[in-house]
Amino acid sequence: MIKPQKQRRKRGVILSRSGFQKLQDATAQAQIRNNHGYRYTLEALGELTGLDPDTVLKVYGGKMGVDKRTLMRCFKAFNLKLETEDFCGVESKKMKEDSSNKSQYLGYHHWDQAPDVSRFYGRQAQLATLTDWILEDRCRIITILGIKGIGKTSLGVKLAQYLQDQFDYIIWRSLTESLCFKSLLLEFLPYFNQDHSLSSEKTSHLISLLLGYLRQWRCLVILDDVEAILPSDDSSRSFCQDTQGYGEFFQRLGETAHQSCLLLISHAKPKQVKLLEGEFLPVRVMYLKGLELSDAVAILQDKGCMCNHSLEEWHQIIQFYGGNPLLLKFLAPTIQNIFNGIAGDFLALNSPIFGEVQDFLEQLFQPLTQTQKLILIQIALNEQPLCLSQLREQILPSISPQNLIESLDYLQEISLIDFQDNFLSIAPFFRDYLMTQMGESKNPEIFLNRVSYSFHLPVTSVSS
Ligand SMILES: Nc1ncnc2c1ncn2[C@@H]1O[C@H](COP(=O)(O)OP(=O)(O)OP(=O)(O)O)[C@@H](O)[C@H]1O
Ligand SMILES: [Mg+2]
């Protein structure tokens, strides 16, 4: 006789939404710190937690019940303590999910236009810091600053990939075409709700609507190339007519509580960020420097350079170019084609600034004010890092102290000078460029007047 089967009751406990979030956050951080950012396999998670992979799958899958001790082990593996609000019965979670439509929106990604980062090297320390700022410290605005080509966008996109499971929405948008702020809002708001009729609404009302969504959902919004909406003149770094709303948006996002994070990627800092930033505040800034030697070598190898043959010489080249991946990518084909891939031959020619690298440097130098240019030249003329008092002596008779401070502040912010222990320095490739441009005379004033003329800038006194 076949016994009638008992109806099986769903048993055990399951992570609540907040418990699930805690475990996910901690796992993501551990992956970045200890696993080069790669996801742990089930087997690896099994080893870490001391559970078999099937049980790990049940915990992370979030649908099947396990016993409470299993959840505790998982939490303990990531130095977390399981609290009562972190778990619930399987049935109660299911009921909650059925009555909520939230899950159907999970994981909306609007980042099709973001560049491909499948060949990405290094930056583990920066990824770990950014992850901490976002997951642990719940930062509201983070700005990644750095010189052109240093890898800001790549880092931002990689970060978004690592953290995609932690957010309901991920939105990436480049502002290269100096996008008017209202257009940005009209593009973003339908991601959350398509029913609004928005175009006639006032900008401040649209900002409030967007802020409401950023409170309701956990969103990572990445605005790239933010310098495009900042004025090229450094004096106020506020916004022009069409882009004014960005300032209000940054300020309100930085000052009010919400569960989202705005990641700004830029060459220069918006004024609002400067006002709100702080080491222990929810608005932070990361200054991105060049790549580590081994990571830069990996990029050159991808371009076909046989770096292993003369690693020392390749290291010299990388250091000269400040570990800037874009400059190294420009350089690699020339070394391959003209110098037969031999780094030593390239170095021997002693003329490392040419072609695209020259254009790159002109784009950096050209928009600066006369004072900023003069400061760079004075630093370049001294082979050793220059201390602030020396610079003041050399420069103060012709420019005001206020102008000197503002200019130094801006040059440091846009990564053209490095200011450490009271000493100022510039990257070797930039020094080389300035020295070559100055020609035989090495006279800053003659050079600056020549530069102003050739760039059609008004020739004023150097105090302008
Ligand atoms: N960590 C990395 N690993 C491999 N390639 C990288 C890395 N960082 C940057 N690159 C490459 O270097 C180039 C410049 O990087 P990226 O565009 O991210 O710089 P950026 O700082 O955003 O420049 P810009 O200021 O012009 O926007 C790209 O071709 C990118 O693929
Ligand atoms: Mg970029």
Coordinates of C-alpha atoms and ligand atoms in Angstrom, one line a residue:
M1 CA 0.0 0.0 0.0
I2 CA 1.3 3.4 -0.9
K3 CA 1.3 5.8 2.1
P4 CA -0.3 9.1 1.3
Q5 CA 2.4 11.7 1.0
K6 CA 2.5 14.4 3.6
Q7 CA 2.3 17.8 2.2
R8 CA 5.8 19.2 2.7
R9 CA 6.0 22.4 4.6
K10 CA 8.5 25.0 3.5
R11 CA 11.0 25.0 6.3
G12 CA 13.9 27.0 7.6
V13 CA 14.9 30.6 7.5
I14 CA 16.0 32.9 4.7
L15 CA 17.7 36.2 4.5
S16 CA 15.5 39.3 4.7
R17 CA 16.1 42.1 2.2
S18 CA 18.4 44.0 4.5
G19 CA 20.3 40.8 5.5
F20 CA 20.7 39.9 1.9
Q21 CA 22.0 43.4 1.1
K22 CA 24.5 43.1 4.0
L23 CA 25.9 39.8 2.8
Q24 CA 26.0 41.0 -0.8
D25 CA 27.9 44.2 0.2
A26 CA 30.4 42.3 2.3
T27 CA 30.9 39.7 -0.4
A28 CA 31.5 42.4 -3.1
Q29 CA 34.1 44.1 -0.9
A30 CA 35.9 40.8 -0.2
Q31 CA 36.0 40.1 -3.9
I32 CA 37.6 43.4 -4.6
R33 CA 40.1 43.1 -1.7
N34 CA 41.0 39.5 -2.0
N35 CA 40.0 38.2 -5.4
H36 CA 41.2 40.9 -7.8
G37 CA 37.6 42.0 -8.2
Y38 CA 36.4 38.7 -9.7
R39 CA 33.3 37.1 -8.4
Y40 CA 33.8 34.2 -6.0
T41 CA 32.8 30.8 -7.5
L42 CA 30.4 28.7 -5.4
E43 CA 33.3 26.5 -4.5
A44 CA 35.3 29.4 -3.3
L45 CA 32.4 30.7 -1.2
G46 CA 32.0 27.1 0.1
E47 CA 35.6 27.2 1.3
L48 CA 35.3 30.6 2.9
T49 CA 32.1 29.7 4.8
G50 CA 32.8 26.1 5.5
L51 CA 29.6 25.1 3.8
D52 CA 29.0 22.9 0.8
P53 CA 28.3 24.7 -2.5
D54 CA 24.7 23.6 -2.7
T55 CA 24.0 25.2 0.7
V56 CA 25.9 28.4 -0.4
L57 CA 23.6 28.5 -3.4
K58 CA 20.5 28.3 -1.2
V59 CA 21.8 31.2 0.9
Y60 CA 22.8 33.5 -2.0
G61 CA 19.9 32.4 -4.1
G62 CA 17.6 33.8 -1.5
K63 CA 14.6 31.5 -2.2
M64 CA 15.2 28.3 -0.3
G65 CA 15.2 27.9 3.5
V66 CA 18.3 26.9 5.5
D67 CA 18.8 26.6 9.2
K68 CA 19.8 29.7 11.2
R69 CA 23.3 28.3 11.9
T70 CA 24.1 28.2 8.2
L71 CA 23.3 31.9 7.9
M72 CA 25.4 32.7 10.9
R73 CA 28.4 30.8 9.3
C74 CA 28.0 32.8 6.1
F75 CA 27.9 36.1 7.9
K76 CA 30.8 35.1 10.1
A77 CA 33.0 34.4 7.1
F78 CA 32.7 38.1 6.2
N79 CA 33.0 39.4 9.8
L80 CA 29.3 40.1 10.0
K81 CA 26.9 39.4 12.9
L82 CA 23.5 37.9 12.1
E83 CA 20.9 40.1 13.7
T84 CA 17.2 39.3 14.0
E85 CA 16.2 41.7 11.2
D86 CA 18.6 39.9 8.9
F87 CA 16.4 36.8 8.4
C88 CA 12.9 35.6 8.4
G89 CA 10.8 32.5 7.8
V90 CA 10.6 31.3 4.2
E91 CA 6.8 31.8 4.1
S92 CA 6.8 35.3 5.5
K93 CA 9.4 36.4 2.9
K94 CA 7.4 34.9 0.1
M95 CA 4.3 36.7 1.2
K96 CA 6.1 40.0 1.4
E97 CA 7.5 39.5 -2.1
D98 CA 4.1 38.6 -3.6
S99 CA 2.5 41.8 -2.2
S100 CA 5.3 44.0 -3.4
N101 CA 6.1 44.8 -7.0
K102 CA 9.5 46.1 -6.2
S103 CA 11.4 43.0 -7.4
Q104 CA 10.2 43.4 -10.9
Y105 CA 12.3 46.6 -11.2
L106 CA 15.5 45.3 -9.8
G107 CA 18.6 45.7 -11.8
Y108 CA 17.7 48.4 -14.4
H109 CA 20.9 49.3 -16.2
H110 CA 21.2 52.3 -18.6
W111 CA 24.9 52.1 -19.6
D112 CA 24.9 50.9 -23.2
Q113 CA 27.1 53.9 -24.2
A114 CA 29.8 53.3 -21.6
P115 CA 33.1 52.1 -23.0
D116 CA 34.1 48.4 -22.9
V117 CA 36.4 47.6 -20.0
S118 CA 37.0 43.9 -20.7
R119 CA 40.8 44.5 -20.7
F120 CA 41.3 46.4 -17.5
Y121 CA 44.4 46.1 -15.3
G122 CA 45.1 47.0 -11.7
R123 CA 43.3 49.8 -9.7
Q124 CA 42.4 47.3 -7.0
A125 CA 43.2 49.8 -4.2
Q126 CA 41.0 52.4 -5.8
L127 CA 38.2 50.0 -6.4
A128 CA 38.4 48.9 -2.8
T129 CA 38.3 52.5 -1.5
L130 CA 35.4 53.4 -3.8
T131 CA 33.5 50.3 -2.8
D132 CA 34.0 51.2 0.9
W133 CA 32.8 54.8 0.3
I134 CA 29.7 53.6 -1.5
L135 CA 28.7 50.5 0.5
E136 CA 30.1 51.2 4.0
D137 CA 30.1 54.9 4.2
R138 CA 27.0 55.4 2.0
C139 CA 28.5 58.4 0.3
R140 CA 26.1 60.5 -1.7
I141 CA 28.5 62.1 -4.2
I142 CA 31.9 60.8 -5.2
T143 CA 34.0 62.7 -7.7
I144 CA 36.9 61.0 -9.5
L145 CA 39.4 63.6 -10.7
G146 CA 42.4 63.2 -12.9
I147 CA 44.3 64.3 -15.9
K148 CA 43.0 63.4 -19.4
G149 CA 43.6 59.8 -20.3
I150 CA 44.6 58.6 -16.8
G151 CA 41.7 56.1 -16.7
K152 CA 38.8 57.8 -14.8
T153 CA 36.1 56.5 -17.1
S154 CA 37.5 53.0 -17.2
L155 CA 37.6 52.9 -13.4
G156 CA 34.1 54.3 -13.1
V157 CA 32.7 51.7 -15.5
K158 CA 34.6 48.8 -13.8
L159 CA 33.3 50.0 -10.4
A160 CA 29.7 50.0 -11.8
Q161 CA 30.2 46.4 -13.1
Y162 CA 31.4 45.2 -9.7
L163 CA 28.6 46.9 -7.8
Q164 CA 25.8 46.1 -10.3
D165 CA 24.1 43.7 -7.9
Q166 CA 24.0 46.3 -5.2
F167 CA 21.8 48.8 -7.0
D168 CA 18.3 48.9 -8.3
Y169 CA 19.3 51.2 -11.1
I170 CA 22.7 52.0 -12.7
I171 CA 22.8 54.9 -15.1
W172 CA 25.9 56.1 -17.0
R173 CA 25.8 59.3 -19.0
S174 CA 28.6 61.2 -20.7
L175 CA 28.2 65.0 -20.7
T176 CA 30.6 65.6 -23.6
E177 CA 28.2 67.5 -25.7
S178 CA 27.7 69.9 -22.8
L179 CA 24.2 68.5 -22.3
C180 CA 21.6 71.1 -21.1
F181 CA 20.5 70.1 -17.6
K182 CA 16.8 69.9 -18.4
S183 CA 17.5 67.5 -21.3
L184 CA 19.3 65.3 -18.9
L185 CA 16.4 65.3 -16.5
L186 CA 13.9 64.5 -19.3
E187 CA 16.2 61.6 -20.3
F188 CA 16.5 60.2 -16.8
L189 CA 13.0 60.6 -15.4
P190 CA 11.3 58.1 -17.8
Y191 CA 13.8 55.4 -16.6
F192 CA 11.7 55.5 -13.4
N193 CA 8.3 56.3 -14.6
Q194 CA 7.1 56.7 -18.2
D195 CA 3.7 58.2 -17.3
H196 CA 4.7 61.7 -16.4
S197 CA 4.2 64.5 -18.9
L198 CA 7.4 66.4 -18.0
S199 CA 8.5 68.8 -20.7
S200 CA 6.4 71.8 -19.4
E201 CA 7.5 71.4 -15.8
K202 CA 10.0 73.7 -14.2
T203 CA 13.6 72.4 -13.7
S204 CA 13.4 72.7 -9.9
H205 CA 10.3 70.5 -9.9
L206 CA 12.0 68.0 -12.1
I207 CA 15.0 67.9 -9.8
S208 CA 12.6 67.2 -6.9
L209 CA 11.0 64.4 -8.9
L210 CA 14.4 62.8 -9.6
L211 CA 15.5 63.2 -6.0
G212 CA 12.3 61.4 -5.0
Y213 CA 13.3 58.4 -7.1
L214 CA 16.8 58.5 -5.8
R215 CA 15.4 58.3 -2.3
Q216 CA 13.0 55.5 -3.3
W217 CA 15.5 53.3 -5.1
R218 CA 19.1 52.6 -4.6
C219 CA 20.7 54.1 -7.8
L220 CA 24.2 54.6 -9.0
V221 CA 24.2 57.5 -11.4
I222 CA 27.5 58.1 -13.2
L223 CA 28.0 61.4 -14.9
D224 CA 31.1 61.3 -17.0
D225 CA 33.1 64.2 -18.6
V226 CA 31.6 66.6 -16.2
E227 CA 34.2 69.2 -17.2
A228 CA 32.2 69.8 -20.3
I229 CA 29.5 71.6 -18.4
L230 CA 32.0 73.6 -16.3
P231 CA 33.3 76.9 -17.6
S232 CA 36.8 76.5 -19.2
D233 CA 37.8 79.6 -17.2
D234 CA 38.7 78.4 -13.7
S235 CA 37.7 81.4 -11.7
S236 CA 34.3 80.4 -10.4
R237 CA 33.8 76.9 -11.8
S238 CA 30.1 77.5 -11.7
F239 CA 27.7 76.8 -14.6
C240 CA 26.6 78.6 -17.7
Q241 CA 22.9 79.3 -18.4
D242 CA 21.9 75.9 -19.9
T243 CA 23.8 73.9 -17.4
Q244 CA 23.0 75.9 -14.2
G245 CA 20.6 73.3 -12.9
Y246 CA 23.5 70.9 -12.4
G247 CA 24.8 73.0 -9.5
E248 CA 21.4 72.9 -7.7
F249 CA 21.2 69.2 -8.4
F250 CA 24.7 68.4 -7.0
Q251 CA 24.0 70.6 -4.0
R252 CA 20.6 69.0 -3.1
L253 CA 22.0 65.5 -3.7
G254 CA 25.0 66.2 -1.5
E255 CA 23.0 67.8 1.3
T256 CA 19.9 65.7 1.6
A257 CA 19.5 62.1 2.7
H258 CA 18.8 59.4 0.1
Q259 CA 20.0 55.9 -0.7
S260 CA 21.7 56.6 -4.0
C261 CA 25.2 57.6 -5.1
L262 CA 26.1 60.1 -7.8
L263 CA 29.6 59.4 -9.3
L264 CA 31.0 62.4 -11.0
I265 CA 34.0 61.9 -13.4
S266 CA 35.8 65.0 -14.3
H267 CA 39.0 66.9 -14.9
A268 CA 38.0 69.7 -12.5
K269 CA 35.8 70.0 -9.5
P270 CA 32.3 71.6 -9.5
K271 CA 32.0 74.4 -6.9
Q272 CA 29.3 72.4 -5.0
V273 CA 31.6 69.5 -4.6
K274 CA 34.3 71.7 -3.2
L275 CA 31.9 73.1 -0.7
L276 CA 30.5 69.8 0.5
E277 CA 33.5 67.4 0.3
G278 CA 35.3 66.1 3.3
E279 CA 37.3 63.1 4.4
F280 CA 34.5 62.0 6.8
L281 CA 31.6 63.5 4.9
P282 CA 29.2 61.9 2.4
V283 CA 30.8 63.8 -0.4
R284 CA 34.3 62.6 -1.3
V285 CA 36.9 63.2 -4.0
M286 CA 39.4 60.7 -5.4
Y287 CA 42.4 62.0 -7.2
L288 CA 43.4 59.4 -9.7
K289 CA 47.2 59.0 -10.5
G290 CA 49.0 56.9 -13.0
L291 CA 49.0 53.1 -13.2
E292 CA 51.4 50.8 -11.4
L293 CA 54.3 49.7 -13.6
S294 CA 53.1 46.1 -14.0
D295 CA 49.6 47.2 -15.0
A296 CA 51.0 49.7 -17.5
V297 CA 53.2 46.9 -18.9
A298 CA 50.1 44.8 -19.4
I299 CA 48.5 47.5 -21.5
L300 CA 51.7 47.8 -23.6
Q301 CA 51.8 44.1 -24.1
D302 CA 48.2 44.1 -25.3
K303 CA 49.4 46.5 -28.0
G304 CA 52.1 44.0 -29.0
C305 CA 55.1 45.4 -27.2
M306 CA 57.6 42.8 -26.1
C307 CA 58.2 44.4 -22.7
N308 CA 59.8 41.4 -21.1
H309 CA 63.0 41.8 -23.2
S310 CA 64.0 45.1 -21.7
L311 CA 61.7 45.7 -18.8
E312 CA 63.9 48.4 -17.2
E313 CA 63.8 50.6 -20.3
W314 CA 60.0 50.1 -20.6
H315 CA 59.7 51.1 -17.0
Q316 CA 61.6 54.3 -17.7
I317 CA 59.2 55.1 -20.5
I318 CA 56.1 54.4 -18.3
Q319 CA 57.5 56.6 -15.5
F320 CA 58.3 59.4 -17.9
Y321 CA 54.7 59.4 -19.1
G322 CA 53.4 59.3 -15.5
G323 CA 51.7 55.8 -16.0
N324 CA 49.1 57.5 -18.2
P325 CA 47.5 54.7 -20.2
L326 CA 46.2 56.9 -23.0
L327 CA 49.7 58.3 -23.6
L328 CA 51.2 54.8 -23.5
K329 CA 48.6 53.7 -26.0
F330 CA 49.6 56.6 -28.3
L331 CA 53.2 55.7 -27.9
A332 CA 53.2 52.0 -28.4
P333 CA 52.6 51.9 -32.2
T334 CA 55.4 54.4 -32.8
I335 CA 57.8 52.4 -30.8
Q336 CA 56.7 49.3 -32.6
N337 CA 56.8 50.7 -36.1
I338 CA 59.7 53.2 -36.1
F339 CA 61.9 51.7 -33.4
N340 CA 61.2 48.1 -34.2
G341 CA 59.7 47.6 -30.7
I342 CA 63.0 48.5 -29.0
A343 CA 62.4 50.7 -26.1
G344 CA 66.1 51.6 -25.7
D345 CA 66.3 53.0 -29.2
F346 CA 63.3 55.2 -28.5
L347 CA 64.9 56.5 -25.3
A348 CA 68.2 57.1 -27.0
L349 CA 66.6 59.6 -29.3
N350 CA 65.8 61.7 -26.3
S351 CA 62.8 63.3 -27.9
P352 CA 59.8 61.6 -26.3
I353 CA 57.2 64.3 -27.1
F354 CA 55.7 64.0 -30.6
G355 CA 52.5 63.6 -32.6
E356 CA 49.4 62.8 -30.5
V357 CA 51.3 63.3 -27.3
Q358 CA 52.2 66.9 -28.4
D359 CA 48.5 67.5 -29.2
F360 CA 47.5 66.1 -25.9
L361 CA 49.8 68.5 -24.1
E362 CA 48.7 71.5 -26.1
Q363 CA 45.1 70.7 -25.2
L364 CA 46.0 70.8 -21.5
F365 CA 48.2 73.9 -21.7
Q366 CA 46.3 76.1 -24.1
P367 CA 43.2 76.8 -22.0
L368 CA 45.2 77.9 -18.9
T369 CA 45.4 81.5 -17.8
Q370 CA 48.7 83.4 -18.1
T371 CA 49.4 83.1 -14.4
Q372 CA 48.8 79.3 -14.4
K373 CA 51.2 79.0 -17.4
L374 CA 53.8 81.1 -15.7
I375 CA 53.6 78.9 -12.6
L376 CA 54.1 75.8 -14.6
I377 CA 57.0 77.3 -16.5
Q378 CA 58.7 78.3 -13.2
I379 CA 58.4 74.9 -11.8
A380 CA 59.6 73.3 -15.1
L381 CA 62.7 75.6 -15.1
N382 CA 63.8 74.2 -11.8
E383 CA 65.1 70.6 -12.3
Q384 CA 64.3 69.8 -8.7
P385 CA 60.8 70.2 -7.0
L386 CA 60.4 73.8 -6.0
C387 CA 59.3 74.8 -2.6
L388 CA 56.5 77.3 -2.2
S389 CA 58.6 80.1 -0.8
Q390 CA 61.0 79.9 -3.8
L391 CA 58.1 80.0 -6.2
R392 CA 56.7 83.0 -4.4
E393 CA 60.0 84.8 -4.6
Q394 CA 60.2 84.2 -8.3
I395 CA 56.7 85.0 -9.2
L396 CA 55.1 87.4 -6.6
P397 CA 56.4 90.7 -8.0
S398 CA 54.4 90.1 -11.1
I399 CA 51.2 88.5 -9.8
S400 CA 49.1 89.0 -6.7
P401 CA 49.2 86.5 -3.8
Q402 CA 45.4 85.9 -4.3
N403 CA 46.0 85.0 -7.9
L404 CA 48.9 82.8 -7.0
I405 CA 46.9 80.8 -4.4
E406 CA 43.9 80.4 -6.7
S407 CA 46.1 79.3 -9.6
L408 CA 48.0 76.8 -7.5
D409 CA 44.8 75.4 -6.2
Y410 CA 43.4 74.9 -9.7
L411 CA 46.6 73.4 -11.1
Q412 CA 46.7 70.9 -8.3
E413 CA 43.0 70.1 -8.8
I414 CA 43.4 69.4 -12.5
S415 CA 46.5 67.2 -11.7
L416 CA 49.0 69.4 -13.6
I417 CA 51.1 70.0 -10.5
D418 CA 51.9 67.8 -7.5
F419 CA 52.2 69.4 -4.1
Q420 CA 53.8 67.2 -1.5
D421 CA 55.5 68.3 1.7
N422 CA 55.5 71.9 0.6
F423 CA 57.3 71.0 -2.7
L424 CA 55.8 71.5 -6.1
S425 CA 56.6 69.4 -9.1
I426 CA 55.2 68.5 -12.5
A427 CA 55.2 65.3 -14.5
P428 CA 58.5 64.7 -16.5
F429 CA 56.7 64.6 -19.8
F430 CA 55.0 67.9 -19.1
R431 CA 58.3 69.5 -18.0
D432 CA 59.9 68.2 -21.2
Y433 CA 57.1 69.7 -23.3
L434 CA 57.5 73.1 -21.6
M435 CA 61.3 73.1 -21.9
T436 CA 61.1 72.2 -25.6
Q437 CA 58.4 74.9 -26.2
M438 CA 60.5 77.5 -24.6
G439 CA 63.4 76.9 -27.0
E440 CA 66.8 78.3 -26.5
S441 CA 65.9 81.5 -24.7
K442 CA 64.2 79.7 -21.7
N443 CA 62.6 83.1 -21.0
P444 CA 59.1 82.7 -19.6
E445 CA 57.8 86.1 -20.7
I446 CA 58.9 85.7 -24.3
F447 CA 57.4 82.3 -24.4
L448 CA 54.1 83.3 -22.9
N449 CA 53.7 86.2 -25.3
R450 CA 54.5 83.9 -28.2
V451 CA 52.0 81.3 -26.9
S452 CA 49.3 83.9 -26.3
Y453 CA 49.8 85.2 -29.9
S454 CA 49.7 81.8 -31.5
F455 CA 46.6 80.7 -29.5
H456 CA 44.9 84.1 -30.1
L457 CA 44.6 84.9 -26.4
P458 CA 44.6 88.5 -25.4
V459 CA 48.2 89.5 -24.5
T460 CA 47.9 91.1 -21.1
S461 CA 50.4 91.4 -18.3
V462 CA 51.2 88.2 -16.6
S463 CA 49.0 89.2 -13.7
S464 CA 45.8 88.7 -15.7
Ligands
LIG1 N1 43.2 50.2 -15.7 C1 43.2 50.1 -17.1 N2 43.5 49.0 -17.7 C2 43.6 48.9 -19.1 N3 43.4 50.0 -19.8 C3 43.1 51.2 -19.3 C4 43.0 51.3 -17.8 N4 42.7 52.6 -17.6 C5 42.5 53.2 -18.7 N5 42.8 52.4 -19.8 C6 42.8 52.7 -21.2 O1 43.4 54.0 -21.3 C7 42.6 54.9 -22.2 C8 42.2 56.1 -21.4 O2 41.3 55.7 -20.4 P1 40.0 56.5 -20.0 O3 39.2 56.9 -21.2 O4 39.3 55.7 -18.9 O5 40.7 57.8 -19.4 P2 39.9 59.1 -18.8 O6 40.7 59.5 -17.6 O7 38.5 58.9 -18.7 O8 40.2 60.1 -20.0 P3 39.4 61.5 -20.3 O9 39.8 62.5 -19.3 O10 39.9 61.9 -21.7 O11 38.0 61.2 -20.3 C9 41.5 54.0 -22.7 O12 41.8 53.5 -23.9 C10 41.3 52.9 -21.7 O13 40.9 51.7 -22.2
MG2 MG 36.9 59.7 -19.6

